[in-house]
Tab-separated table of C-alpha atoms in Angstrom:
chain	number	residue	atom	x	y	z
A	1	UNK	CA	48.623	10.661	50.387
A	2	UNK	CA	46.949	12.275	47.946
A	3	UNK	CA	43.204	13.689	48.283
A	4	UNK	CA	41.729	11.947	45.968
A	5	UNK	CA	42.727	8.349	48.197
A	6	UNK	CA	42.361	10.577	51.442
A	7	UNK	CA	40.053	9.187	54.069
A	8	UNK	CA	37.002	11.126	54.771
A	9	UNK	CA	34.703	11.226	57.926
A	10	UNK	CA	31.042	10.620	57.293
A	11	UNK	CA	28.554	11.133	59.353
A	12	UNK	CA	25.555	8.743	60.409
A	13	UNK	CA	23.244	12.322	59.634
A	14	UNK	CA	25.742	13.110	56.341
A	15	UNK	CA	24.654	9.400	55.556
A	16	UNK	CA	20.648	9.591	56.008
A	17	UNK	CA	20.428	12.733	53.674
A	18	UNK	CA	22.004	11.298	50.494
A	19	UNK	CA	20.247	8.155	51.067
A	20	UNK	CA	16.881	10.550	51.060
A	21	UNK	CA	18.189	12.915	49.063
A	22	UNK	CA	15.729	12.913	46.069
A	23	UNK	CA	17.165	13.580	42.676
A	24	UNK	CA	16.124	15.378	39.657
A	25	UNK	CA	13.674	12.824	38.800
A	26	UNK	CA	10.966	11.895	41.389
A	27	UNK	CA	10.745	9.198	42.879
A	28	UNK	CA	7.166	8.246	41.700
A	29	UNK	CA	8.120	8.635	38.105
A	30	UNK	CA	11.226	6.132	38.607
A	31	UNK	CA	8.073	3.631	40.283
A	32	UNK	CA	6.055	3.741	37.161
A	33	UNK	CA	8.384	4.186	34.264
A	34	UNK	CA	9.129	0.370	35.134
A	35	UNK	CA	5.505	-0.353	34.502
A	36	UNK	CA	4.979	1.993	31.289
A	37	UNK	CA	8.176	0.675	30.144
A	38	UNK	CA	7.103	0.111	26.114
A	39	UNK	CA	9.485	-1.190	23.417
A	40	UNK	CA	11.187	-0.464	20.842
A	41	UNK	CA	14.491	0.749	22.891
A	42	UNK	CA	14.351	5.328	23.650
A	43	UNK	CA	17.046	6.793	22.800
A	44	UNK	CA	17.454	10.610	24.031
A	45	UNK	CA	19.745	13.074	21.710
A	46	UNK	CA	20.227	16.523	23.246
A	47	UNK	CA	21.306	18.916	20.718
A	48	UNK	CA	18.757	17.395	18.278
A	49	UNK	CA	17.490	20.403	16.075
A	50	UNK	CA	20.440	20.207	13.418
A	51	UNK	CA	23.794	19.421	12.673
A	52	UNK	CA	25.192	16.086	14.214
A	53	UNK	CA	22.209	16.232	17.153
A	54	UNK	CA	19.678	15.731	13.914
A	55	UNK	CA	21.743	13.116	11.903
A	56	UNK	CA	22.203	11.210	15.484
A	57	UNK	CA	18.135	11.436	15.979
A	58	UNK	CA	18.092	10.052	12.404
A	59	UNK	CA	20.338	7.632	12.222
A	60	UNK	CA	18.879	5.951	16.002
A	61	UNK	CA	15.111	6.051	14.770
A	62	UNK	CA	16.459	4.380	11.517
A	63	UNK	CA	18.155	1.610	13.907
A	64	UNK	CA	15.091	0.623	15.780
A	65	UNK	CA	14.991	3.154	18.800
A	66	UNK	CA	12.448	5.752	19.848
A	67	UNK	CA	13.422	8.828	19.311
A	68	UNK	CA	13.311	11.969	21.530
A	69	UNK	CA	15.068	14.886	21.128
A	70	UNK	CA	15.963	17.911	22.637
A	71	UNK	CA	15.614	21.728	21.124
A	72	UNK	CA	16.150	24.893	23.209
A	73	UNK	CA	13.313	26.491	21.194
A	74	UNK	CA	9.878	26.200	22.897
A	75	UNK	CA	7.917	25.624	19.685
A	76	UNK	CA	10.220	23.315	17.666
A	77	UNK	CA	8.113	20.969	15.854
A	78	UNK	CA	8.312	17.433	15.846
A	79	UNK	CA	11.139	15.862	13.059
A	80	UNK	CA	10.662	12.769	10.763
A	81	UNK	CA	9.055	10.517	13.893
A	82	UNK	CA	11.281	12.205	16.480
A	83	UNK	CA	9.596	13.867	19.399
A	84	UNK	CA	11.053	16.883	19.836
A	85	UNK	CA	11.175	18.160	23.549
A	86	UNK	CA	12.172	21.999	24.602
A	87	UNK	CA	14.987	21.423	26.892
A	88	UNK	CA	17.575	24.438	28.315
A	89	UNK	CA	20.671	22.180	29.342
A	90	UNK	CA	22.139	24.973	31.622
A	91	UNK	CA	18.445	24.873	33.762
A	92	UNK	CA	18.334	22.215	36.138
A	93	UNK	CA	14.460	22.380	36.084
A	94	UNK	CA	14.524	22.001	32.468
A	95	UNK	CA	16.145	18.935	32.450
A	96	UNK	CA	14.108	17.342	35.365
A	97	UNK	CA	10.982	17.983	33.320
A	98	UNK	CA	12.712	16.749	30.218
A	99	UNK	CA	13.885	12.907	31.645
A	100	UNK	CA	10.108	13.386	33.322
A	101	UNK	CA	8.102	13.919	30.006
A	102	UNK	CA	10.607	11.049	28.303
A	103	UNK	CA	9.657	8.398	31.019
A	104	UNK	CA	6.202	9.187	30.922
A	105	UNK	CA	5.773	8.734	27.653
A	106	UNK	CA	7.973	5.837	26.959
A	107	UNK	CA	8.763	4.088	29.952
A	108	UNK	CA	12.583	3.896	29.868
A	109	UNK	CA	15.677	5.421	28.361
A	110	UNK	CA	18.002	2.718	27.532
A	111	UNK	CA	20.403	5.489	25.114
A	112	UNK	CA	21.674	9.093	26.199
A	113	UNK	CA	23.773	10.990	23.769
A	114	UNK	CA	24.935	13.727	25.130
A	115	UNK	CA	25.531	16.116	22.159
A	116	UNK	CA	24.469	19.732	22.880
A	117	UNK	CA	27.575	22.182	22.860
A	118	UNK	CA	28.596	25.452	21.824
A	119	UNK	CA	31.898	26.653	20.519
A	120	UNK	CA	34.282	29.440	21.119
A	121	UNK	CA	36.995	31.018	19.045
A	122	UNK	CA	39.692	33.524	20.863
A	123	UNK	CA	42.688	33.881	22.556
A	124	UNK	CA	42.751	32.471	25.796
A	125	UNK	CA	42.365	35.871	27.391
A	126	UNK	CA	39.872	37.279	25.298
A	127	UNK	CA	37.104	35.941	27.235
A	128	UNK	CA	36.122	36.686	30.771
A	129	UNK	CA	35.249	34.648	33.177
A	130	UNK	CA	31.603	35.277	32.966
A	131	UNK	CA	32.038	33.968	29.392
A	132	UNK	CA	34.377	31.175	30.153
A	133	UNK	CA	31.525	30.221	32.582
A	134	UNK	CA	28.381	29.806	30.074
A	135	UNK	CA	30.662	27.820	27.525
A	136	UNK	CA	31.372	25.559	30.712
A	137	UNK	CA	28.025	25.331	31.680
A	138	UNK	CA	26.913	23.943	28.231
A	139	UNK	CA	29.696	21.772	27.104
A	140	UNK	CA	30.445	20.421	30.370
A	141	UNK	CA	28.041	21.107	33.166
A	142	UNK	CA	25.161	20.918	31.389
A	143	UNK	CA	26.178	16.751	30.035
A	144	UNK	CA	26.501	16.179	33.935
A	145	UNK	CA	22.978	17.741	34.842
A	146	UNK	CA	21.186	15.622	31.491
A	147	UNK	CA	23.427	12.795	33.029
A	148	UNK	CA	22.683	13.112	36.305
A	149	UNK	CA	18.745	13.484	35.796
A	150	UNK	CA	18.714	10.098	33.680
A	151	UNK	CA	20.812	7.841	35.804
A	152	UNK	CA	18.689	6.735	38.264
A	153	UNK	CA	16.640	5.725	35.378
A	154	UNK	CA	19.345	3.935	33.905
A	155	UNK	CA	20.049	2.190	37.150
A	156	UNK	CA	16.863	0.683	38.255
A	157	UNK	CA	16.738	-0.684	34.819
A	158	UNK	CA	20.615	-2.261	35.273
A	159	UNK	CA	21.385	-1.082	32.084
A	160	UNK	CA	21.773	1.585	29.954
A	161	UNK	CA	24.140	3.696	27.480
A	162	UNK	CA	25.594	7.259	27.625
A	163	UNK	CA	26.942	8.560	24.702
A	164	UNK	CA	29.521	12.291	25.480
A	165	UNK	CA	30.142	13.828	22.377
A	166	UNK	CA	33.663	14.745	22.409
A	167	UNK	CA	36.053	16.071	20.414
A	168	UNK	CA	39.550	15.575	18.585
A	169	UNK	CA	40.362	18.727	20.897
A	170	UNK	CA	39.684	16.425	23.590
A	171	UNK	CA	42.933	15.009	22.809
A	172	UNK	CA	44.986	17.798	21.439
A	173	UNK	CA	46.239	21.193	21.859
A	174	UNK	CA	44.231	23.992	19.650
A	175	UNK	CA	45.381	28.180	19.437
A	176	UNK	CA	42.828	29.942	19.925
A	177	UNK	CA	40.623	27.513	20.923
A	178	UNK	CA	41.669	27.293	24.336
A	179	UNK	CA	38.147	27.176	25.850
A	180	UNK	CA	36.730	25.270	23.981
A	181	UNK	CA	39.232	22.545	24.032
A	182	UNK	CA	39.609	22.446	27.938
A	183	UNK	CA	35.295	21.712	27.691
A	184	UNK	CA	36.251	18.392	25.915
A	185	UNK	CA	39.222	17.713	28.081
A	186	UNK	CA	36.826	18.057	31.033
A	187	UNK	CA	34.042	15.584	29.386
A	188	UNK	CA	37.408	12.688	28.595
A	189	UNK	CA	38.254	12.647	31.997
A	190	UNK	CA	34.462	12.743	33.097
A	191	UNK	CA	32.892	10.151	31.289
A	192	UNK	CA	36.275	7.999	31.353
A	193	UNK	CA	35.956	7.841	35.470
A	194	UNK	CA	32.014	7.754	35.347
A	195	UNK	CA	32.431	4.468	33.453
A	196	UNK	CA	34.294	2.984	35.731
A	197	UNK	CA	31.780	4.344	38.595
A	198	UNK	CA	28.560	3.059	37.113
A	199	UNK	CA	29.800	-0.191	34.560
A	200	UNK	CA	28.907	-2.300	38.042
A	201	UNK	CA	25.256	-1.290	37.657
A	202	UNK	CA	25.618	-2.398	33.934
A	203	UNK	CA	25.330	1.148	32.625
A	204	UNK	CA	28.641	1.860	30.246
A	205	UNK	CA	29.614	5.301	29.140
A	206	UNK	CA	31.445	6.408	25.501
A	207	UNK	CA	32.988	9.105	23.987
A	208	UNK	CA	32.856	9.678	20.344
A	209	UNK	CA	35.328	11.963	18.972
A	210	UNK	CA	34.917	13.559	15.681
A	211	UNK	CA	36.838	16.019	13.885
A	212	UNK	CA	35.105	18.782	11.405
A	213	UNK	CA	32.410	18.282	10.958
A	214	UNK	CA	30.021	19.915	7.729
A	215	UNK	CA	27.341	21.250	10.153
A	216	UNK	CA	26.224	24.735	11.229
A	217	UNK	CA	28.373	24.701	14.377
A	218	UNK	CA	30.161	27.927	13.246
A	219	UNK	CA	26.794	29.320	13.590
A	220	UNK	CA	27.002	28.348	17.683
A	221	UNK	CA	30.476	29.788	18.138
A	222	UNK	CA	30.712	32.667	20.532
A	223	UNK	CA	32.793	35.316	19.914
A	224	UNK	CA	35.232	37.018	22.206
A	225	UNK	CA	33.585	39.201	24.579
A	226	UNK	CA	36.910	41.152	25.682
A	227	UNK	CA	38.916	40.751	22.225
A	228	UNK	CA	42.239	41.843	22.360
A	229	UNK	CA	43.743	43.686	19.057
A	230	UNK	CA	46.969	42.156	18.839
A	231	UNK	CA	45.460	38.414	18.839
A	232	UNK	CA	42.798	40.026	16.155
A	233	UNK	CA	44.907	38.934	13.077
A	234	UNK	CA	45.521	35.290	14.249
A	235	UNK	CA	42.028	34.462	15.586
A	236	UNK	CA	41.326	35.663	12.127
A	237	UNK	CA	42.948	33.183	10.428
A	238	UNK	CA	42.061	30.825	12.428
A	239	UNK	CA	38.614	31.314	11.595
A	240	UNK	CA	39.223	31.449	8.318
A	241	UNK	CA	41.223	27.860	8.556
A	242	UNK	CA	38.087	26.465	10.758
A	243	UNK	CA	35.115	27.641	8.175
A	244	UNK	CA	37.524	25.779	5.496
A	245	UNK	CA	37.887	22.544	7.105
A	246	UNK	CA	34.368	22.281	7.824
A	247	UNK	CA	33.571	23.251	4.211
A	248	UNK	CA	35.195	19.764	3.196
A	249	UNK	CA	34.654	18.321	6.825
A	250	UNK	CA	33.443	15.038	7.507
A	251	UNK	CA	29.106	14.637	6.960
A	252	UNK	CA	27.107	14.783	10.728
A	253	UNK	CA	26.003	11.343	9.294
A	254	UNK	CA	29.296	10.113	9.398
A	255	UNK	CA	29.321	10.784	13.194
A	256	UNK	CA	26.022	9.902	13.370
A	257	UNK	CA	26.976	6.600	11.857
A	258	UNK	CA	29.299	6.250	14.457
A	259	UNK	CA	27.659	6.737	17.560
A	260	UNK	CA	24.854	4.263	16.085
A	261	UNK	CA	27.841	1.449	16.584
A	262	UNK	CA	28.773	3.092	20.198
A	263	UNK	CA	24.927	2.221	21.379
A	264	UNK	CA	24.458	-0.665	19.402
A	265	UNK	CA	27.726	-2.704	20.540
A	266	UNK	CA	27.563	-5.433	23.214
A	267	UNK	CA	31.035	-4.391	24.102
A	268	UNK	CA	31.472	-0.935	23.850
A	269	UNK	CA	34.894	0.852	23.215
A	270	UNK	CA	35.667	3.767	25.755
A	271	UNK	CA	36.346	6.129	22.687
A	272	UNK	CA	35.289	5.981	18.834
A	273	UNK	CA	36.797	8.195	16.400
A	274	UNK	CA	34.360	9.918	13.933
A	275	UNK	CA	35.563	9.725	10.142
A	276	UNK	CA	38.987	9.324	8.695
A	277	UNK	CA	40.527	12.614	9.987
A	278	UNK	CA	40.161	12.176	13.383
A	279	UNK	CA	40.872	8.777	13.428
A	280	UNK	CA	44.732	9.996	12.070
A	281	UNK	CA	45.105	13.159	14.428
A	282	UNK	CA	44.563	10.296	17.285
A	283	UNK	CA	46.748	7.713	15.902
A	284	UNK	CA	49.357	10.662	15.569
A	285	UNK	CA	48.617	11.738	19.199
A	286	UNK	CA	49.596	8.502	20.410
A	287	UNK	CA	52.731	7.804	18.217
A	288	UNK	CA	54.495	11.104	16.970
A	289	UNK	CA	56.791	12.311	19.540
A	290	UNK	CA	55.912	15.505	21.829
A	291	UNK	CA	58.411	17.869	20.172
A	292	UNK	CA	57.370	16.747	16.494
A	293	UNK	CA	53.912	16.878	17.114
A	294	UNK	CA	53.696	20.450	18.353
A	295	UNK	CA	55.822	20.860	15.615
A	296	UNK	CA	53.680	19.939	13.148
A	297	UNK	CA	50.986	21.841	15.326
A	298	UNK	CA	52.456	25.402	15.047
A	299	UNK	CA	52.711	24.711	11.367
A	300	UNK	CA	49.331	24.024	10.313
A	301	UNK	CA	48.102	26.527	12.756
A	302	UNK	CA	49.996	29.319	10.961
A	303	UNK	CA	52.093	30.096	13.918
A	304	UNK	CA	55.764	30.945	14.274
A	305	UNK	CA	57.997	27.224	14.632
């Protein structure tokens, strides 16, 4: 049988502590944000300083929703109507006093997009572990602490939206991106079984899944912390080929666009492509055979066929 249908002993003891177990958010401010609970609809955008986070802030305040936004800089200033909050994604404290200052303020938060990442361009074994580690903790652990700390909220109120920024490399194969790519796998399979785990308490969960995108996202990619000189000429090119496809990339208000419809729809999709581009490497995904497809692949990524 296999361990994920295995059955499990619990105890009656195992039992009374996650049933007391308190979580992220206190109890007290999950008693009142029902009473403080104001209108128009909050919607919270992590990643929120520039880029896609901004043009997602944007494009929700321009839809009707308060806005609140997160920054990793202490003394970010507030944007176009959108409070800006300091927020550290990897800190579990942080993002306590984050959902905290969010329900305090407005009562509720009936939208989460999870968008704050970073990026990482090498060779699979140009990074250590330590390295491997903080991109993880970002892209992958830090959208389960945010998500964590606001579900509770979203389940007293029986409803609610969370919004994982993915990626086309959620879906495909990427040299030299390796990383990076396995981050996004992680977040499909997460938010895909999530949905399924929480849709009963009428809370749904999306993915939106863009391609490039014209933002300053190179400007978050780490480099290689143990490079490895005969991968140096390839990982060059390929960051040559990534600055160049942003360059004519889709707009971050094309994806913000898009993850407007993903909160605004009565009946979500599980996934929503972001612009033309990825909408075609998906469709090709799903319909080009294996061998042709990494084909095609090896080609466009410069490497030998």
């Amino acid at each position: 049988m296999p361990a994920c249908f295995s059955a499990v002993g619990t105890t009656k003891f195992e039992t009374e502590i996650r049933t007391d177990r308190l979580t992220a958010v206190s109890r007290e401010t999950l008693r009142t944000a029902s009473m403080n609970r104001s209108k128009p609809d909050v919607a919270l955008v992590t990643g929120a300083s520039s880029g896609i986070g901004l043009a997602t802030a944007k494009a929700l305040l321009n839809a009707g929703y308060r806005v609140f936004g997160t920054s990793r800089r202490a003394n970010y200033e507030n944007v176009d109507g959108i409070t800006m909050v300091p927020c550290d994604v990897t800190d579990e404290t942080s993002v306590a006093k984050l959902v905290e200052t969010v329900l305090k303020e407005a009562g509720s938060i009936d939208v989460l997009v999870n968008n704050a990442g970073i990026g990482l361009l090498a060779g699979a074994e140009e990074s250590s572990i330590a390295q491997a580690h903080a991109l993880f903790d970002v892209n992958v652990f830090g959208v389960i602490r945010v998500t964590n700390a606001v579900l509770p909220v979203m389940r007293k109120q029986k409803s609610g939206r969370i919004i994982n920024m993915s990626s086309v490399l959620g879906l495909i194969p990427s040299p030299y991106n390796a990383l990076y790519a396995s981050t996004k796998h992680a977040i499909e399979g997460y938010s895909e079984s999530l949905d399924h785990e929480i849709r009963t308490f009428g809370v749904r969960v999306v993915l939106i899944e863009p391609a490039y995108t014209r933002s300053a996202f190179e400007e978050n990619v780490l480099k290689p912390d143990q490079p490895i000189g005969l991968y140096e000429p390839m990982r060059f090119t390929m960051s040559e080929h990534l600055r160049d496809q942003i360059a004519v990339g889709d707009t971050p208000e094309t994806v913000a666009t898009t993850v407007v419809a993903a909160a605004t729809a009565s009946s979500p999709k599980r996934r929503y492509t972001a612009g033309k581009l990825a909408g075609k490497i998906r469709l090709l995904r799903r319909l080009v055979p294996e061998a042709a497809f990494d084909k095609s692949l090896r080609k466009q990524s410069g490497l030998p066929v």
